[in-house]
PDB file of C-alpha atoms and ligand atoms in Angstrom:
ATOM      1  CA  UNK X  76      -3.615 -39.106   2.543  1.00 48.00           C
ATOM      2  CA  UNK X  77      -5.546 -42.115   1.703  1.00 48.00           C
ATOM      3  CA  UNK X  78      -8.409 -42.301   0.217  1.00 49.00           C
ATOM      4  CA  UNK X  79     -11.983 -44.381   1.548  1.00 62.00           C
ATOM      5  CA  UNK X  80     -10.374 -43.021   5.372  1.00 94.00           C
ATOM      6  CA  UNK X  81     -12.079 -40.332   5.764  1.00 98.00           C
ATOM      7  CA  UNK X  82     -12.505 -40.405   9.872  1.00 98.00           C
ATOM      8  CA  UNK X  83      -8.321 -39.775   9.505  1.00 98.00           C
ATOM      9  CA  UNK X  84      -8.760 -37.117   6.752  1.00 98.00           C
ATOM     10  CA  UNK X  85     -10.851 -35.305   8.761  1.00 98.00           C
ATOM     11  CA  UNK X  86      -9.247 -35.714  12.077  1.00 98.00           C
ATOM     12  CA  UNK X  87      -5.595 -34.501  10.771  1.00 98.00           C
ATOM     13  CA  UNK X  88      -7.859 -31.516   8.776  1.00 98.00           C
ATOM     14  CA  UNK X  89      -8.693 -30.189  11.977  1.00 98.00           C
ATOM     15  CA  UNK X  90      -5.469 -30.790  13.333  1.00 98.00           C
ATOM     16  CA  UNK X  91      -4.110 -28.281  10.938  1.00 98.00           C
ATOM     17  CA  UNK X  92      -6.674 -26.028  11.971  1.00 98.00           C
ATOM     18  CA  UNK X  93      -6.587 -26.236  15.931  1.00 98.00           C
ATOM     19  CA  UNK X  94      -2.760 -25.724  15.037  1.00 98.00           C
ATOM     20  CA  UNK X  95      -3.363 -23.176  12.883  1.00 98.00           C
ATOM     21  CA  UNK X  96      -5.465 -20.735  15.689  1.00 98.00           C
ATOM     22  CA  UNK X  97      -2.828 -21.684  18.579  1.00 98.00           C
ATOM     23  CA  UNK X  98      -0.277 -19.997  15.615  1.00 97.00           C
ATOM     24  CA  UNK X  99      -2.733 -16.728  14.991  1.00 97.00           C
ATOM     25  CA  UNK X 100      -3.497 -16.207  19.020  1.00 98.00           C
ATOM     26  CA  UNK X 101      -7.623 -17.258  17.773  1.00 98.00           C
ATOM     27  CA  UNK X 102      -9.595 -19.246  20.289  1.00 98.00           C
ATOM     28  CA  UNK X 103      -9.776 -23.110  19.474  1.00 97.00           C
ATOM     29  CA  UNK X 104     -13.556 -22.658  18.476  1.00 97.00           C
ATOM     30  CA  UNK X 105     -13.213 -19.682  16.329  1.00 98.00           C
ATOM     31  CA  UNK X 106     -13.120 -21.577  12.251  1.00 98.00           C
ATOM     32  CA  UNK X 107     -15.227 -24.200  11.547  1.00 98.00           C
ATOM     33  CA  UNK X 108     -14.630 -26.793   9.053  1.00 98.00           C
ATOM     34  CA  UNK X 109     -16.927 -26.210   6.383  1.00 98.00           C
ATOM     35  CA  UNK X 110     -16.299 -30.270   4.467  1.00 98.00           C
ATOM     36  CA  UNK X 111     -17.172 -29.700   0.845  1.00 98.00           C
ATOM     37  CA  UNK X 112     -18.810 -32.843  -0.327  1.00 98.00           C
ATOM     38  CA  UNK X 113     -19.776 -31.925  -3.903  1.00 97.00           C
ATOM     39  CA  UNK X 114     -19.036 -34.765  -6.624  1.00 96.00           C
ATOM     40  CA  UNK X 115     -18.846 -37.234  -4.076  1.00 97.00           C
ATOM     41  CA  UNK X 116     -21.736 -39.820  -2.729  1.00 97.00           C
ATOM     42  CA  UNK X 117     -23.711 -39.615   0.454  1.00 98.00           C
ATOM     43  CA  UNK X 118     -21.690 -42.529   2.055  1.00 97.00           C
ATOM     44  CA  UNK X 119     -19.069 -40.632   2.172  1.00 97.00           C
ATOM     45  CA  UNK X 120     -21.008 -37.392   2.971  1.00 98.00           C
ATOM     46  CA  UNK X 121     -22.384 -40.159   6.008  1.00 98.00           C
ATOM     47  CA  UNK X 122     -18.915 -41.269   6.856  1.00 98.00           C
ATOM     48  CA  UNK X 123     -18.123 -37.957   7.711  1.00 98.00           C
ATOM     49  CA  UNK X 124     -21.280 -37.203   9.332  1.00 98.00           C
ATOM     50  CA  UNK X 125     -20.126 -40.565  12.055  1.00 97.00           C
ATOM     51  CA  UNK X 126     -16.495 -38.735  12.121  1.00 98.00           C
ATOM     52  CA  UNK X 127     -18.520 -35.810  13.965  1.00 98.00           C
ATOM     53  CA  UNK X 128     -18.466 -33.526  10.817  1.00 98.00           C
ATOM     54  CA  UNK X 129     -21.737 -31.234  10.866  1.00 98.00           C
ATOM     55  CA  UNK X 130     -21.214 -28.704   7.824  1.00 98.00           C
ATOM     56  CA  UNK X 131     -20.789 -29.016   4.270  1.00 98.00           C
ATOM     57  CA  UNK X 132     -20.701 -27.045   1.546  1.00 98.00           C
ATOM     58  CA  UNK X 133     -21.962 -28.458  -2.278  1.00 98.00           C
ATOM     59  CA  UNK X 134     -21.838 -26.306  -5.144  1.00 97.00           C
ATOM     60  CA  UNK X 135     -24.683 -27.873  -7.515  1.00 97.00           C
ATOM     61  CA  UNK X 136     -28.044 -27.687  -6.844  1.00 97.00           C
ATOM     62  CA  UNK X 137     -28.774 -30.249  -8.533  1.00 97.00           C
ATOM     63  CA  UNK X 138     -26.616 -32.842  -8.020  1.00 97.00           C
ATOM     64  CA  UNK X 139     -27.393 -31.678  -3.830  1.00 98.00           C
ATOM     65  CA  UNK X 140     -30.974 -32.595  -4.913  1.00 98.00           C
ATOM     66  CA  UNK X 141     -30.368 -35.742  -6.083  1.00 98.00           C
ATOM     67  CA  UNK X 142     -28.648 -36.702  -2.923  1.00 97.00           C
ATOM     68  CA  UNK X 143     -30.273 -34.071  -0.570  1.00 97.00           C
ATOM     69  CA  UNK X 144     -32.707 -37.795   0.040  1.00 96.00           C
ATOM     70  CA  UNK X 145     -30.659 -40.635   1.233  1.00 97.00           C
ATOM     71  CA  UNK X 146     -28.887 -37.544   3.706  1.00 97.00           C
ATOM     72  CA  UNK X 147     -31.692 -36.840   6.876  1.00 95.00           C
ATOM     73  CA  UNK X 148     -28.923 -36.345   9.060  1.00 97.00           C
ATOM     74  CA  UNK X 149     -30.143 -34.427  12.611  1.00 97.00           C
ATOM     75  CA  UNK X 150     -27.838 -31.337  12.578  1.00 98.00           C
ATOM     76  CA  UNK X 151     -26.242 -31.426   9.342  1.00 98.00           C
ATOM     77  CA  UNK X 152     -25.657 -27.980   7.392  1.00 98.00           C
ATOM     78  CA  UNK X 153     -26.141 -27.694   4.287  1.00 98.00           C
ATOM     79  CA  UNK X 154     -24.432 -24.330   2.443  1.00 98.00           C
ATOM     80  CA  UNK X 155     -24.771 -23.793  -0.704  1.00 98.00           C
ATOM     81  CA  UNK X 156     -20.570 -22.786  -2.283  1.00 98.00           C
ATOM     82  CA  UNK X 157     -21.522 -22.732  -6.104  1.00 97.00           C
ATOM     83  CA  UNK X 158     -23.241 -20.254  -7.867  1.00 95.00           C
ATOM     84  CA  UNK X 159     -26.425 -20.238  -7.907  1.00 96.00           C
ATOM     85  CA  UNK X 160     -28.015 -19.713 -11.432  1.00 94.00           C
ATOM     86  CA  UNK X 161     -31.815 -17.196 -11.291  1.00 92.00           C
ATOM     87  CA  UNK X 162     -33.696 -20.281 -12.470  1.00 94.00           C
ATOM     88  CA  UNK X 163     -32.278 -22.395  -9.720  1.00 97.00           C
ATOM     89  CA  UNK X 164     -32.983 -20.117  -6.493  1.00 97.00           C
ATOM     90  CA  UNK X 165     -36.579 -21.465  -5.513  1.00 96.00           C
ATOM     91  CA  UNK X 166     -34.367 -24.966  -5.761  1.00 97.00           C
ATOM     92  CA  UNK X 167     -31.544 -23.579  -3.286  1.00 98.00           C
ATOM     93  CA  UNK X 168     -33.673 -21.650  -0.734  1.00 97.00           C
ATOM     94  CA  UNK X 169     -35.517 -25.364  -0.399  1.00 96.00           C
ATOM     95  CA  UNK X 170     -32.329 -27.419  -0.050  1.00 97.00           C
ATOM     96  CA  UNK X 171     -29.625 -25.272   2.015  1.00 98.00           C
ATOM     97  CA  UNK X 172     -29.967 -23.735   5.470  1.00 98.00           C
ATOM     98  CA  UNK X 173     -27.021 -21.080   3.954  1.00 98.00           C
ATOM     99  CA  UNK X 174     -25.790 -19.841   0.239  1.00 98.00           C
ATOM    100  CA  UNK X 175     -22.959 -19.037   0.302  1.00 98.00           C
ATOM    101  CA  UNK X 176     -22.329 -17.215  -3.179  1.00 98.00           C
ATOM    102  CA  UNK X 177     -24.899 -14.276  -3.135  1.00 98.00           C
ATOM    103  CA  UNK X 178     -23.532 -12.305  -5.453  1.00 97.00           C
ATOM    104  CA  UNK X 179     -26.408  -9.658  -6.570  1.00 97.00           C
ATOM    105  CA  UNK X 180     -28.984  -7.246  -5.116  1.00 98.00           C
ATOM    106  CA  UNK X 181     -31.269  -9.454  -8.291  1.00 97.00           C
ATOM    107  CA  UNK X 182     -30.316 -12.728  -6.983  1.00 97.00           C
ATOM    108  CA  UNK X 183     -30.664 -12.134  -2.771  1.00 98.00           C
ATOM    109  CA  UNK X 184     -34.322 -10.445  -4.028  1.00 98.00           C
ATOM    110  CA  UNK X 185     -35.445 -14.002  -5.935  1.00 97.00           C
ATOM    111  CA  UNK X 186     -34.299 -16.019  -2.677  1.00 98.00           C
ATOM    112  CA  UNK X 187     -35.663 -13.852  -0.247  1.00 98.00           C
ATOM    113  CA  UNK X 188     -38.497 -14.383  -2.194  1.00 97.00           C
ATOM    114  CA  UNK X 189     -38.457 -17.844  -2.211  1.00 96.00           C
ATOM    115  CA  UNK X 190     -37.783 -18.680   1.232  1.00 97.00           C
ATOM    116  CA  UNK X 191     -39.970 -20.399   3.612  1.00 94.00           C
ATOM    117  CA  UNK X 192     -37.393 -19.458   6.244  1.00 95.00           C
ATOM    118  CA  UNK X 193     -34.531 -17.523   7.326  1.00 96.00           C
ATOM    119  CA  UNK X 194     -31.919 -18.778   5.243  1.00 98.00           C
ATOM    120  CA  UNK X 195     -28.366 -17.409   5.906  1.00 98.00           C
ATOM    121  CA  UNK X 196     -25.978 -15.280   3.360  1.00 98.00           C
ATOM    122  CA  UNK X 197     -22.642 -14.418   2.235  1.00 98.00           C
ATOM    123  CA  UNK X 198     -21.890 -12.681  -0.269  1.00 98.00           C
ATOM    124  CA  UNK X 199     -19.209 -14.050  -2.398  1.00 98.00           C
ATOM    125  CA  UNK X 200     -16.897 -11.376  -3.517  1.00 97.00           C
ATOM    126  CA  UNK X 201     -14.463 -11.596  -6.867  1.00 96.00           C
ATOM    127  CA  UNK X 202     -10.938 -10.152  -5.959  1.00 94.00           C
ATOM    128  CA  UNK X 203      -9.313 -10.797  -9.350  1.00 87.00           C
ATOM    129  CA  UNK X 204     -10.234 -11.261 -12.414  1.00 80.00           C
ATOM    130  CA  UNK X 205      -8.429 -14.595 -12.769  1.00 73.00           C
ATOM    131  CA  UNK X 206     -10.222 -15.817  -9.685  1.00 58.00           C
ATOM    132  CA  UNK X 207     -13.704 -17.239 -11.053  1.00 64.00           C
ATOM    133  CA  UNK X 208     -16.536 -16.219 -13.515  1.00 72.00           C
ATOM    134  CA  UNK X 209     -19.365 -15.613 -10.384  1.00 87.00           C
ATOM    135  CA  UNK X 210     -18.968 -12.772  -6.975  1.00 95.00           C
ATOM    136  CA  UNK X 211     -19.670  -9.233  -6.951  1.00 97.00           C
ATOM    137  CA  UNK X 212     -16.940  -6.416  -8.021  1.00 96.00           C
ATOM    138  CA  UNK X 213     -15.765  -5.661  -4.387  1.00 96.00           C
ATOM    139  CA  UNK X 214     -16.567  -1.910  -5.081  1.00 97.00           C
ATOM    140  CA  UNK X 215     -20.832  -2.992  -5.186  1.00 97.00           C
ATOM    141  CA  UNK X 216     -20.300  -5.125  -2.086  1.00 98.00           C
ATOM    142  CA  UNK X 217     -22.189  -2.534   0.295  1.00 98.00           C
ATOM    143  CA  UNK X 218     -24.182  -1.876  -1.778  1.00 98.00           C
ATOM    144  CA  UNK X 219     -25.967  -5.637  -1.868  1.00 98.00           C
ATOM    145  CA  UNK X 220     -25.384  -5.671   1.590  1.00 98.00           C
ATOM    146  CA  UNK X 221     -27.735  -2.741   2.294  1.00 98.00           C
ATOM    147  CA  UNK X 222     -30.286  -4.094   0.386  1.00 98.00           C
ATOM    148  CA  UNK X 223     -30.027  -8.167   2.083  1.00 98.00           C
ATOM    149  CA  UNK X 224     -30.254  -6.246   5.301  1.00 98.00           C
ATOM    150  CA  UNK X 225     -33.413  -4.149   4.410  1.00 98.00           C
ATOM    151  CA  UNK X 226     -34.505  -8.453   2.982  1.00 98.00           C
ATOM    152  CA  UNK X 227     -37.008 -10.068   5.743  1.00 97.00           C
ATOM    153  CA  UNK X 228     -35.862 -13.916   4.934  1.00 98.00           C
ATOM    154  CA  UNK X 229     -32.477 -13.505   3.802  1.00 98.00           C
ATOM    155  CA  UNK X 230     -29.074 -13.360   7.587  1.00 98.00           C
ATOM    156  CA  UNK X 231     -26.104 -11.311   6.332  1.00 98.00           C
ATOM    157  CA  UNK X 232     -23.616 -13.138   8.335  1.00 98.00           C
ATOM    158  CA  UNK X 233     -19.968 -12.016   5.925  1.00 98.00           C
ATOM    159  CA  UNK X 234     -18.364 -12.826   3.010  1.00 98.00           C
ATOM    160  CA  UNK X 235     -16.311 -15.985   0.901  1.00 98.00           C
ATOM    161  CA  UNK X 236     -14.289 -15.485  -1.909  1.00 97.00           C
ATOM    162  CA  UNK X 237     -12.131 -17.375  -3.493  1.00 95.00           C
ATOM    163  CA  UNK X 238      -8.522 -16.589  -4.783  1.00 93.00           C
ATOM    164  CA  UNK X 239      -6.976 -17.273  -7.699  1.00 88.00           C
ATOM    165  CA  UNK X 240      -6.061 -21.713  -7.744  1.00 86.00           C
ATOM    166  CA  UNK X 241      -2.655 -21.676  -6.662  1.00 87.00           C
ATOM    167  CA  UNK X 242      -0.401 -24.393  -4.484  1.00 89.00           C
ATOM    168  CA  UNK X 243       1.404 -21.485  -3.249  1.00 92.00           C
ATOM    169  CA  UNK X 244      -0.777 -20.303  -0.421  1.00 92.00           C
ATOM    170  CA  UNK X 245       1.022 -17.359  -0.021  1.00 94.00           C
ATOM    171  CA  UNK X 246      -0.207 -16.647  -3.597  1.00 94.00           C
ATOM    172  CA  UNK X 247      -3.963 -15.835  -1.816  1.00 95.00           C
ATOM    173  CA  UNK X 248      -3.070 -14.300   1.508  1.00 97.00           C
ATOM    174  CA  UNK X 249      -3.478 -11.155   0.139  1.00 97.00           C
ATOM    175  CA  UNK X 250      -6.720 -11.777  -0.880  1.00 97.00           C
ATOM    176  CA  UNK X 251      -7.283 -12.705   2.636  1.00 97.00           C
ATOM    177  CA  UNK X 252      -6.557  -9.385   4.734  1.00 98.00           C
ATOM    178  CA  UNK X 253      -8.614  -7.941   1.563  1.00 98.00           C
ATOM    179  CA  UNK X 254     -11.435 -10.224   2.254  1.00 98.00           C
ATOM    180  CA  UNK X 255     -10.914  -9.273   6.574  1.00 98.00           C
ATOM    181  CA  UNK X 256     -10.632  -5.800   5.711  1.00 98.00           C
ATOM    182  CA  UNK X 257     -13.990  -5.793   3.092  1.00 98.00           C
ATOM    183  CA  UNK X 258     -15.375  -7.963   5.653  1.00 98.00           C
ATOM    184  CA  UNK X 259     -14.573  -4.816   9.214  1.00 98.00           C
ATOM    185  CA  UNK X 260     -15.461  -2.243   7.187  1.00 97.00           C
ATOM    186  CA  UNK X 261     -18.619  -4.066   6.458  1.00 97.00           C
ATOM    187  CA  UNK X 262     -19.102  -4.885  10.177  1.00 98.00           C
ATOM    188  CA  UNK X 263     -20.409  -8.406   9.386  1.00 98.00           C
ATOM    189  CA  UNK X 264     -19.049 -11.358  11.313  1.00 98.00           C
ATOM    190  CA  UNK X 265     -17.771 -14.441   8.744  1.00 98.00           C
ATOM    191  CA  UNK X 266     -14.909 -14.793   6.266  1.00 98.00           C
ATOM    192  CA  UNK X 267     -15.581 -18.006   4.319  1.00 98.00           C
ATOM    193  CA  UNK X 268     -12.109 -18.251   3.279  1.00 98.00           C
ATOM    194  CA  UNK X 269      -9.486 -21.175   2.386  1.00 97.00           C
ATOM    195  CA  UNK X 270      -9.420 -23.808   0.946  1.00 97.00           C
ATOM    196  CA  UNK X 271      -6.878 -27.322   0.761  1.00 97.00           C
ATOM    197  CA  UNK X 272      -4.701 -25.783  -0.275  1.00 95.00           C
ATOM    198  CA  UNK X 273      -4.425 -22.271   1.613  1.00 96.00           C
ATOM    199  CA  UNK X 274      -6.698 -22.695   4.505  1.00 98.00           C
ATOM    200  CA  UNK X 275      -3.808 -23.112   6.970  1.00 97.00           C
ATOM    201  CA  UNK X 276      -2.720 -19.355   5.826  1.00 97.00           C
ATOM    202  CA  UNK X 277      -6.949 -18.586   5.472  1.00 98.00           C
ATOM    203  CA  UNK X 278      -7.075 -18.902   9.373  1.00 98.00           C
ATOM    204  CA  UNK X 279      -4.157 -16.586   9.994  1.00 97.00           C
ATOM    205  CA  UNK X 280      -5.235 -14.304   8.029  1.00 98.00           C
ATOM    206  CA  UNK X 281      -9.225 -13.954  10.727  1.00 98.00           C
ATOM    207  CA  UNK X 282     -11.463 -17.205   8.195  1.00 98.00           C
ATOM    208  CA  UNK X 283     -14.319 -18.252  10.607  1.00 98.00           C
ATOM    209  CA  UNK X 284     -15.005 -20.576   7.860  1.00 98.00           C
ATOM    210  CA  UNK X 285     -12.948 -22.918   5.639  1.00 98.00           C
ATOM    211  CA  UNK X 286     -14.003 -24.949   2.969  1.00 98.00           C
ATOM    212  CA  UNK X 287     -11.867 -27.732   2.136  1.00 98.00           C
ATOM    213  CA  UNK X 288     -12.990 -30.834   0.259  1.00 98.00           C
ATOM    214  CA  UNK X 289      -9.503 -32.866  -1.262  1.00 97.00           C
ATOM    215  CA  UNK X 290      -8.072 -32.952   1.963  1.00 98.00           C
ATOM    216  CA  UNK X 291     -11.216 -35.040   3.048  1.00 98.00           C
ATOM    217  CA  UNK X 292     -12.641 -36.502   1.314  1.00 97.00           C
ATOM    218  CA  UNK X 293      -9.306 -37.394  -1.721  1.00 96.00           C
ATOM    219  CA  UNK X 294      -9.512 -36.373  -5.666  1.00 94.00           C
ATOM    220  CA  UNK X 295     -12.194 -34.857  -6.864  1.00 92.00           C
ATOM    221  CA  UNK X 296     -13.108 -36.201 -11.071  1.00 86.00           C
ATOM    222  CA  UNK X 297     -14.775 -34.289 -12.808  1.00 71.00           C
ATOM    223  CA  UNK X 298     -18.851 -33.813 -12.608  1.00 59.00           C
ATOM    224  CA  UNK X 299     -21.047 -33.770 -15.411  1.00 59.00           C
ATOM    225  CA  UNK X 300     -22.268 -30.594 -16.469  1.00 61.00           C
ATOM    226  CA  UNK X 301     -25.319 -29.550 -15.027  1.00 54.00           C
TER     227      UNK X 301
HETATM  228  C1  PLP A 510     -14.521 -27.268  -4.386  1.00 85.94           C
HETATM  229  C2  PLP A 510     -14.272 -26.072  -3.420  1.00 85.94           C
HETATM  230  C3  PLP A 510     -13.796 -25.975  -2.314  1.00 85.94           C
HETATM  231  C4  PLP A 510     -12.871 -27.400  -2.109  1.00 85.94           C
HETATM  232  O1  PLP A 510     -11.978 -27.145  -2.691  1.00 85.94           O
HETATM  233  P1  PLP A 510     -10.684 -28.027  -2.400  1.00 85.94           P
HETATM  234  O2  PLP A 510      -9.504 -28.104  -3.196  1.00 85.94           O
HETATM  235  O3  PLP A 510     -11.165 -29.404  -2.337  1.00 85.94           O
HETATM  236  O4  PLP A 510     -10.746 -27.955  -0.738  1.00 85.94           O
HETATM  237  C5  PLP A 510     -13.904 -24.904  -1.556  1.00 85.94           C
HETATM  238  N1  PLP A 510     -14.588 -23.779  -1.989  1.00 85.94           N
HETATM  239  C6  PLP A 510     -15.617 -23.851  -4.110  1.00 85.94           C
HETATM  240  C7  PLP A 510     -16.116 -22.778  -3.491  1.00 85.94           C
HETATM  241  C8  PLP A 510     -14.982 -25.202  -4.170  1.00 85.94           C
HETATM  242  O5  PLP A 510     -16.655 -24.892  -4.809  1.00 85.94           O
END
């Protein structure tokens, strides 16, 4: 993987997604690639856009707010995939088409009140203690979903999870299965799961969105604290 060859990296990731879908006996368009552009400048996003990429994931409201003016891109879909602090819900509702990290009724209510148009949301589910600090407990997901479904501006599309980090995709696979089962019970179509190290396993387990950063844009340098 050559840094600076974003178009080539994208083509390689798309080919791997297509192969994983085929192995799993799923249709070629059953999983969407979300290019995770956090920490990378607008130029990198533009390069991906010119290579046909449309769905992008960012994890910090403030960082994306700074990049957004340079990114008036027809058809681009901006997704917030990182934890959303309550004091940033209004800005997030303006900046993003989708918030993939809703993990409480209170956060959903704030978003619904701040939204001036319809926003797609996913509920982030925390399936392991070691995973991340954010995410709803599995036992709370149904209540959060019920609440969101009563809201005017939020469109509940499905679930997102981040399994414990590992270079071995088999470590993540049981978490992907679990998320799929929760989504099946909830009756929601979207499963956002799988990153650079494990997106093929996620697709085999039913992912409809994979969030890939490193394999497209290269290694990240740690961002400054927000
Ligand atoms: C950074 C990030 C990704 C992408 O991770 P890579 O390993 O670089 O593909 C995916 N999902 C979330 C929530 C992230 O914060």
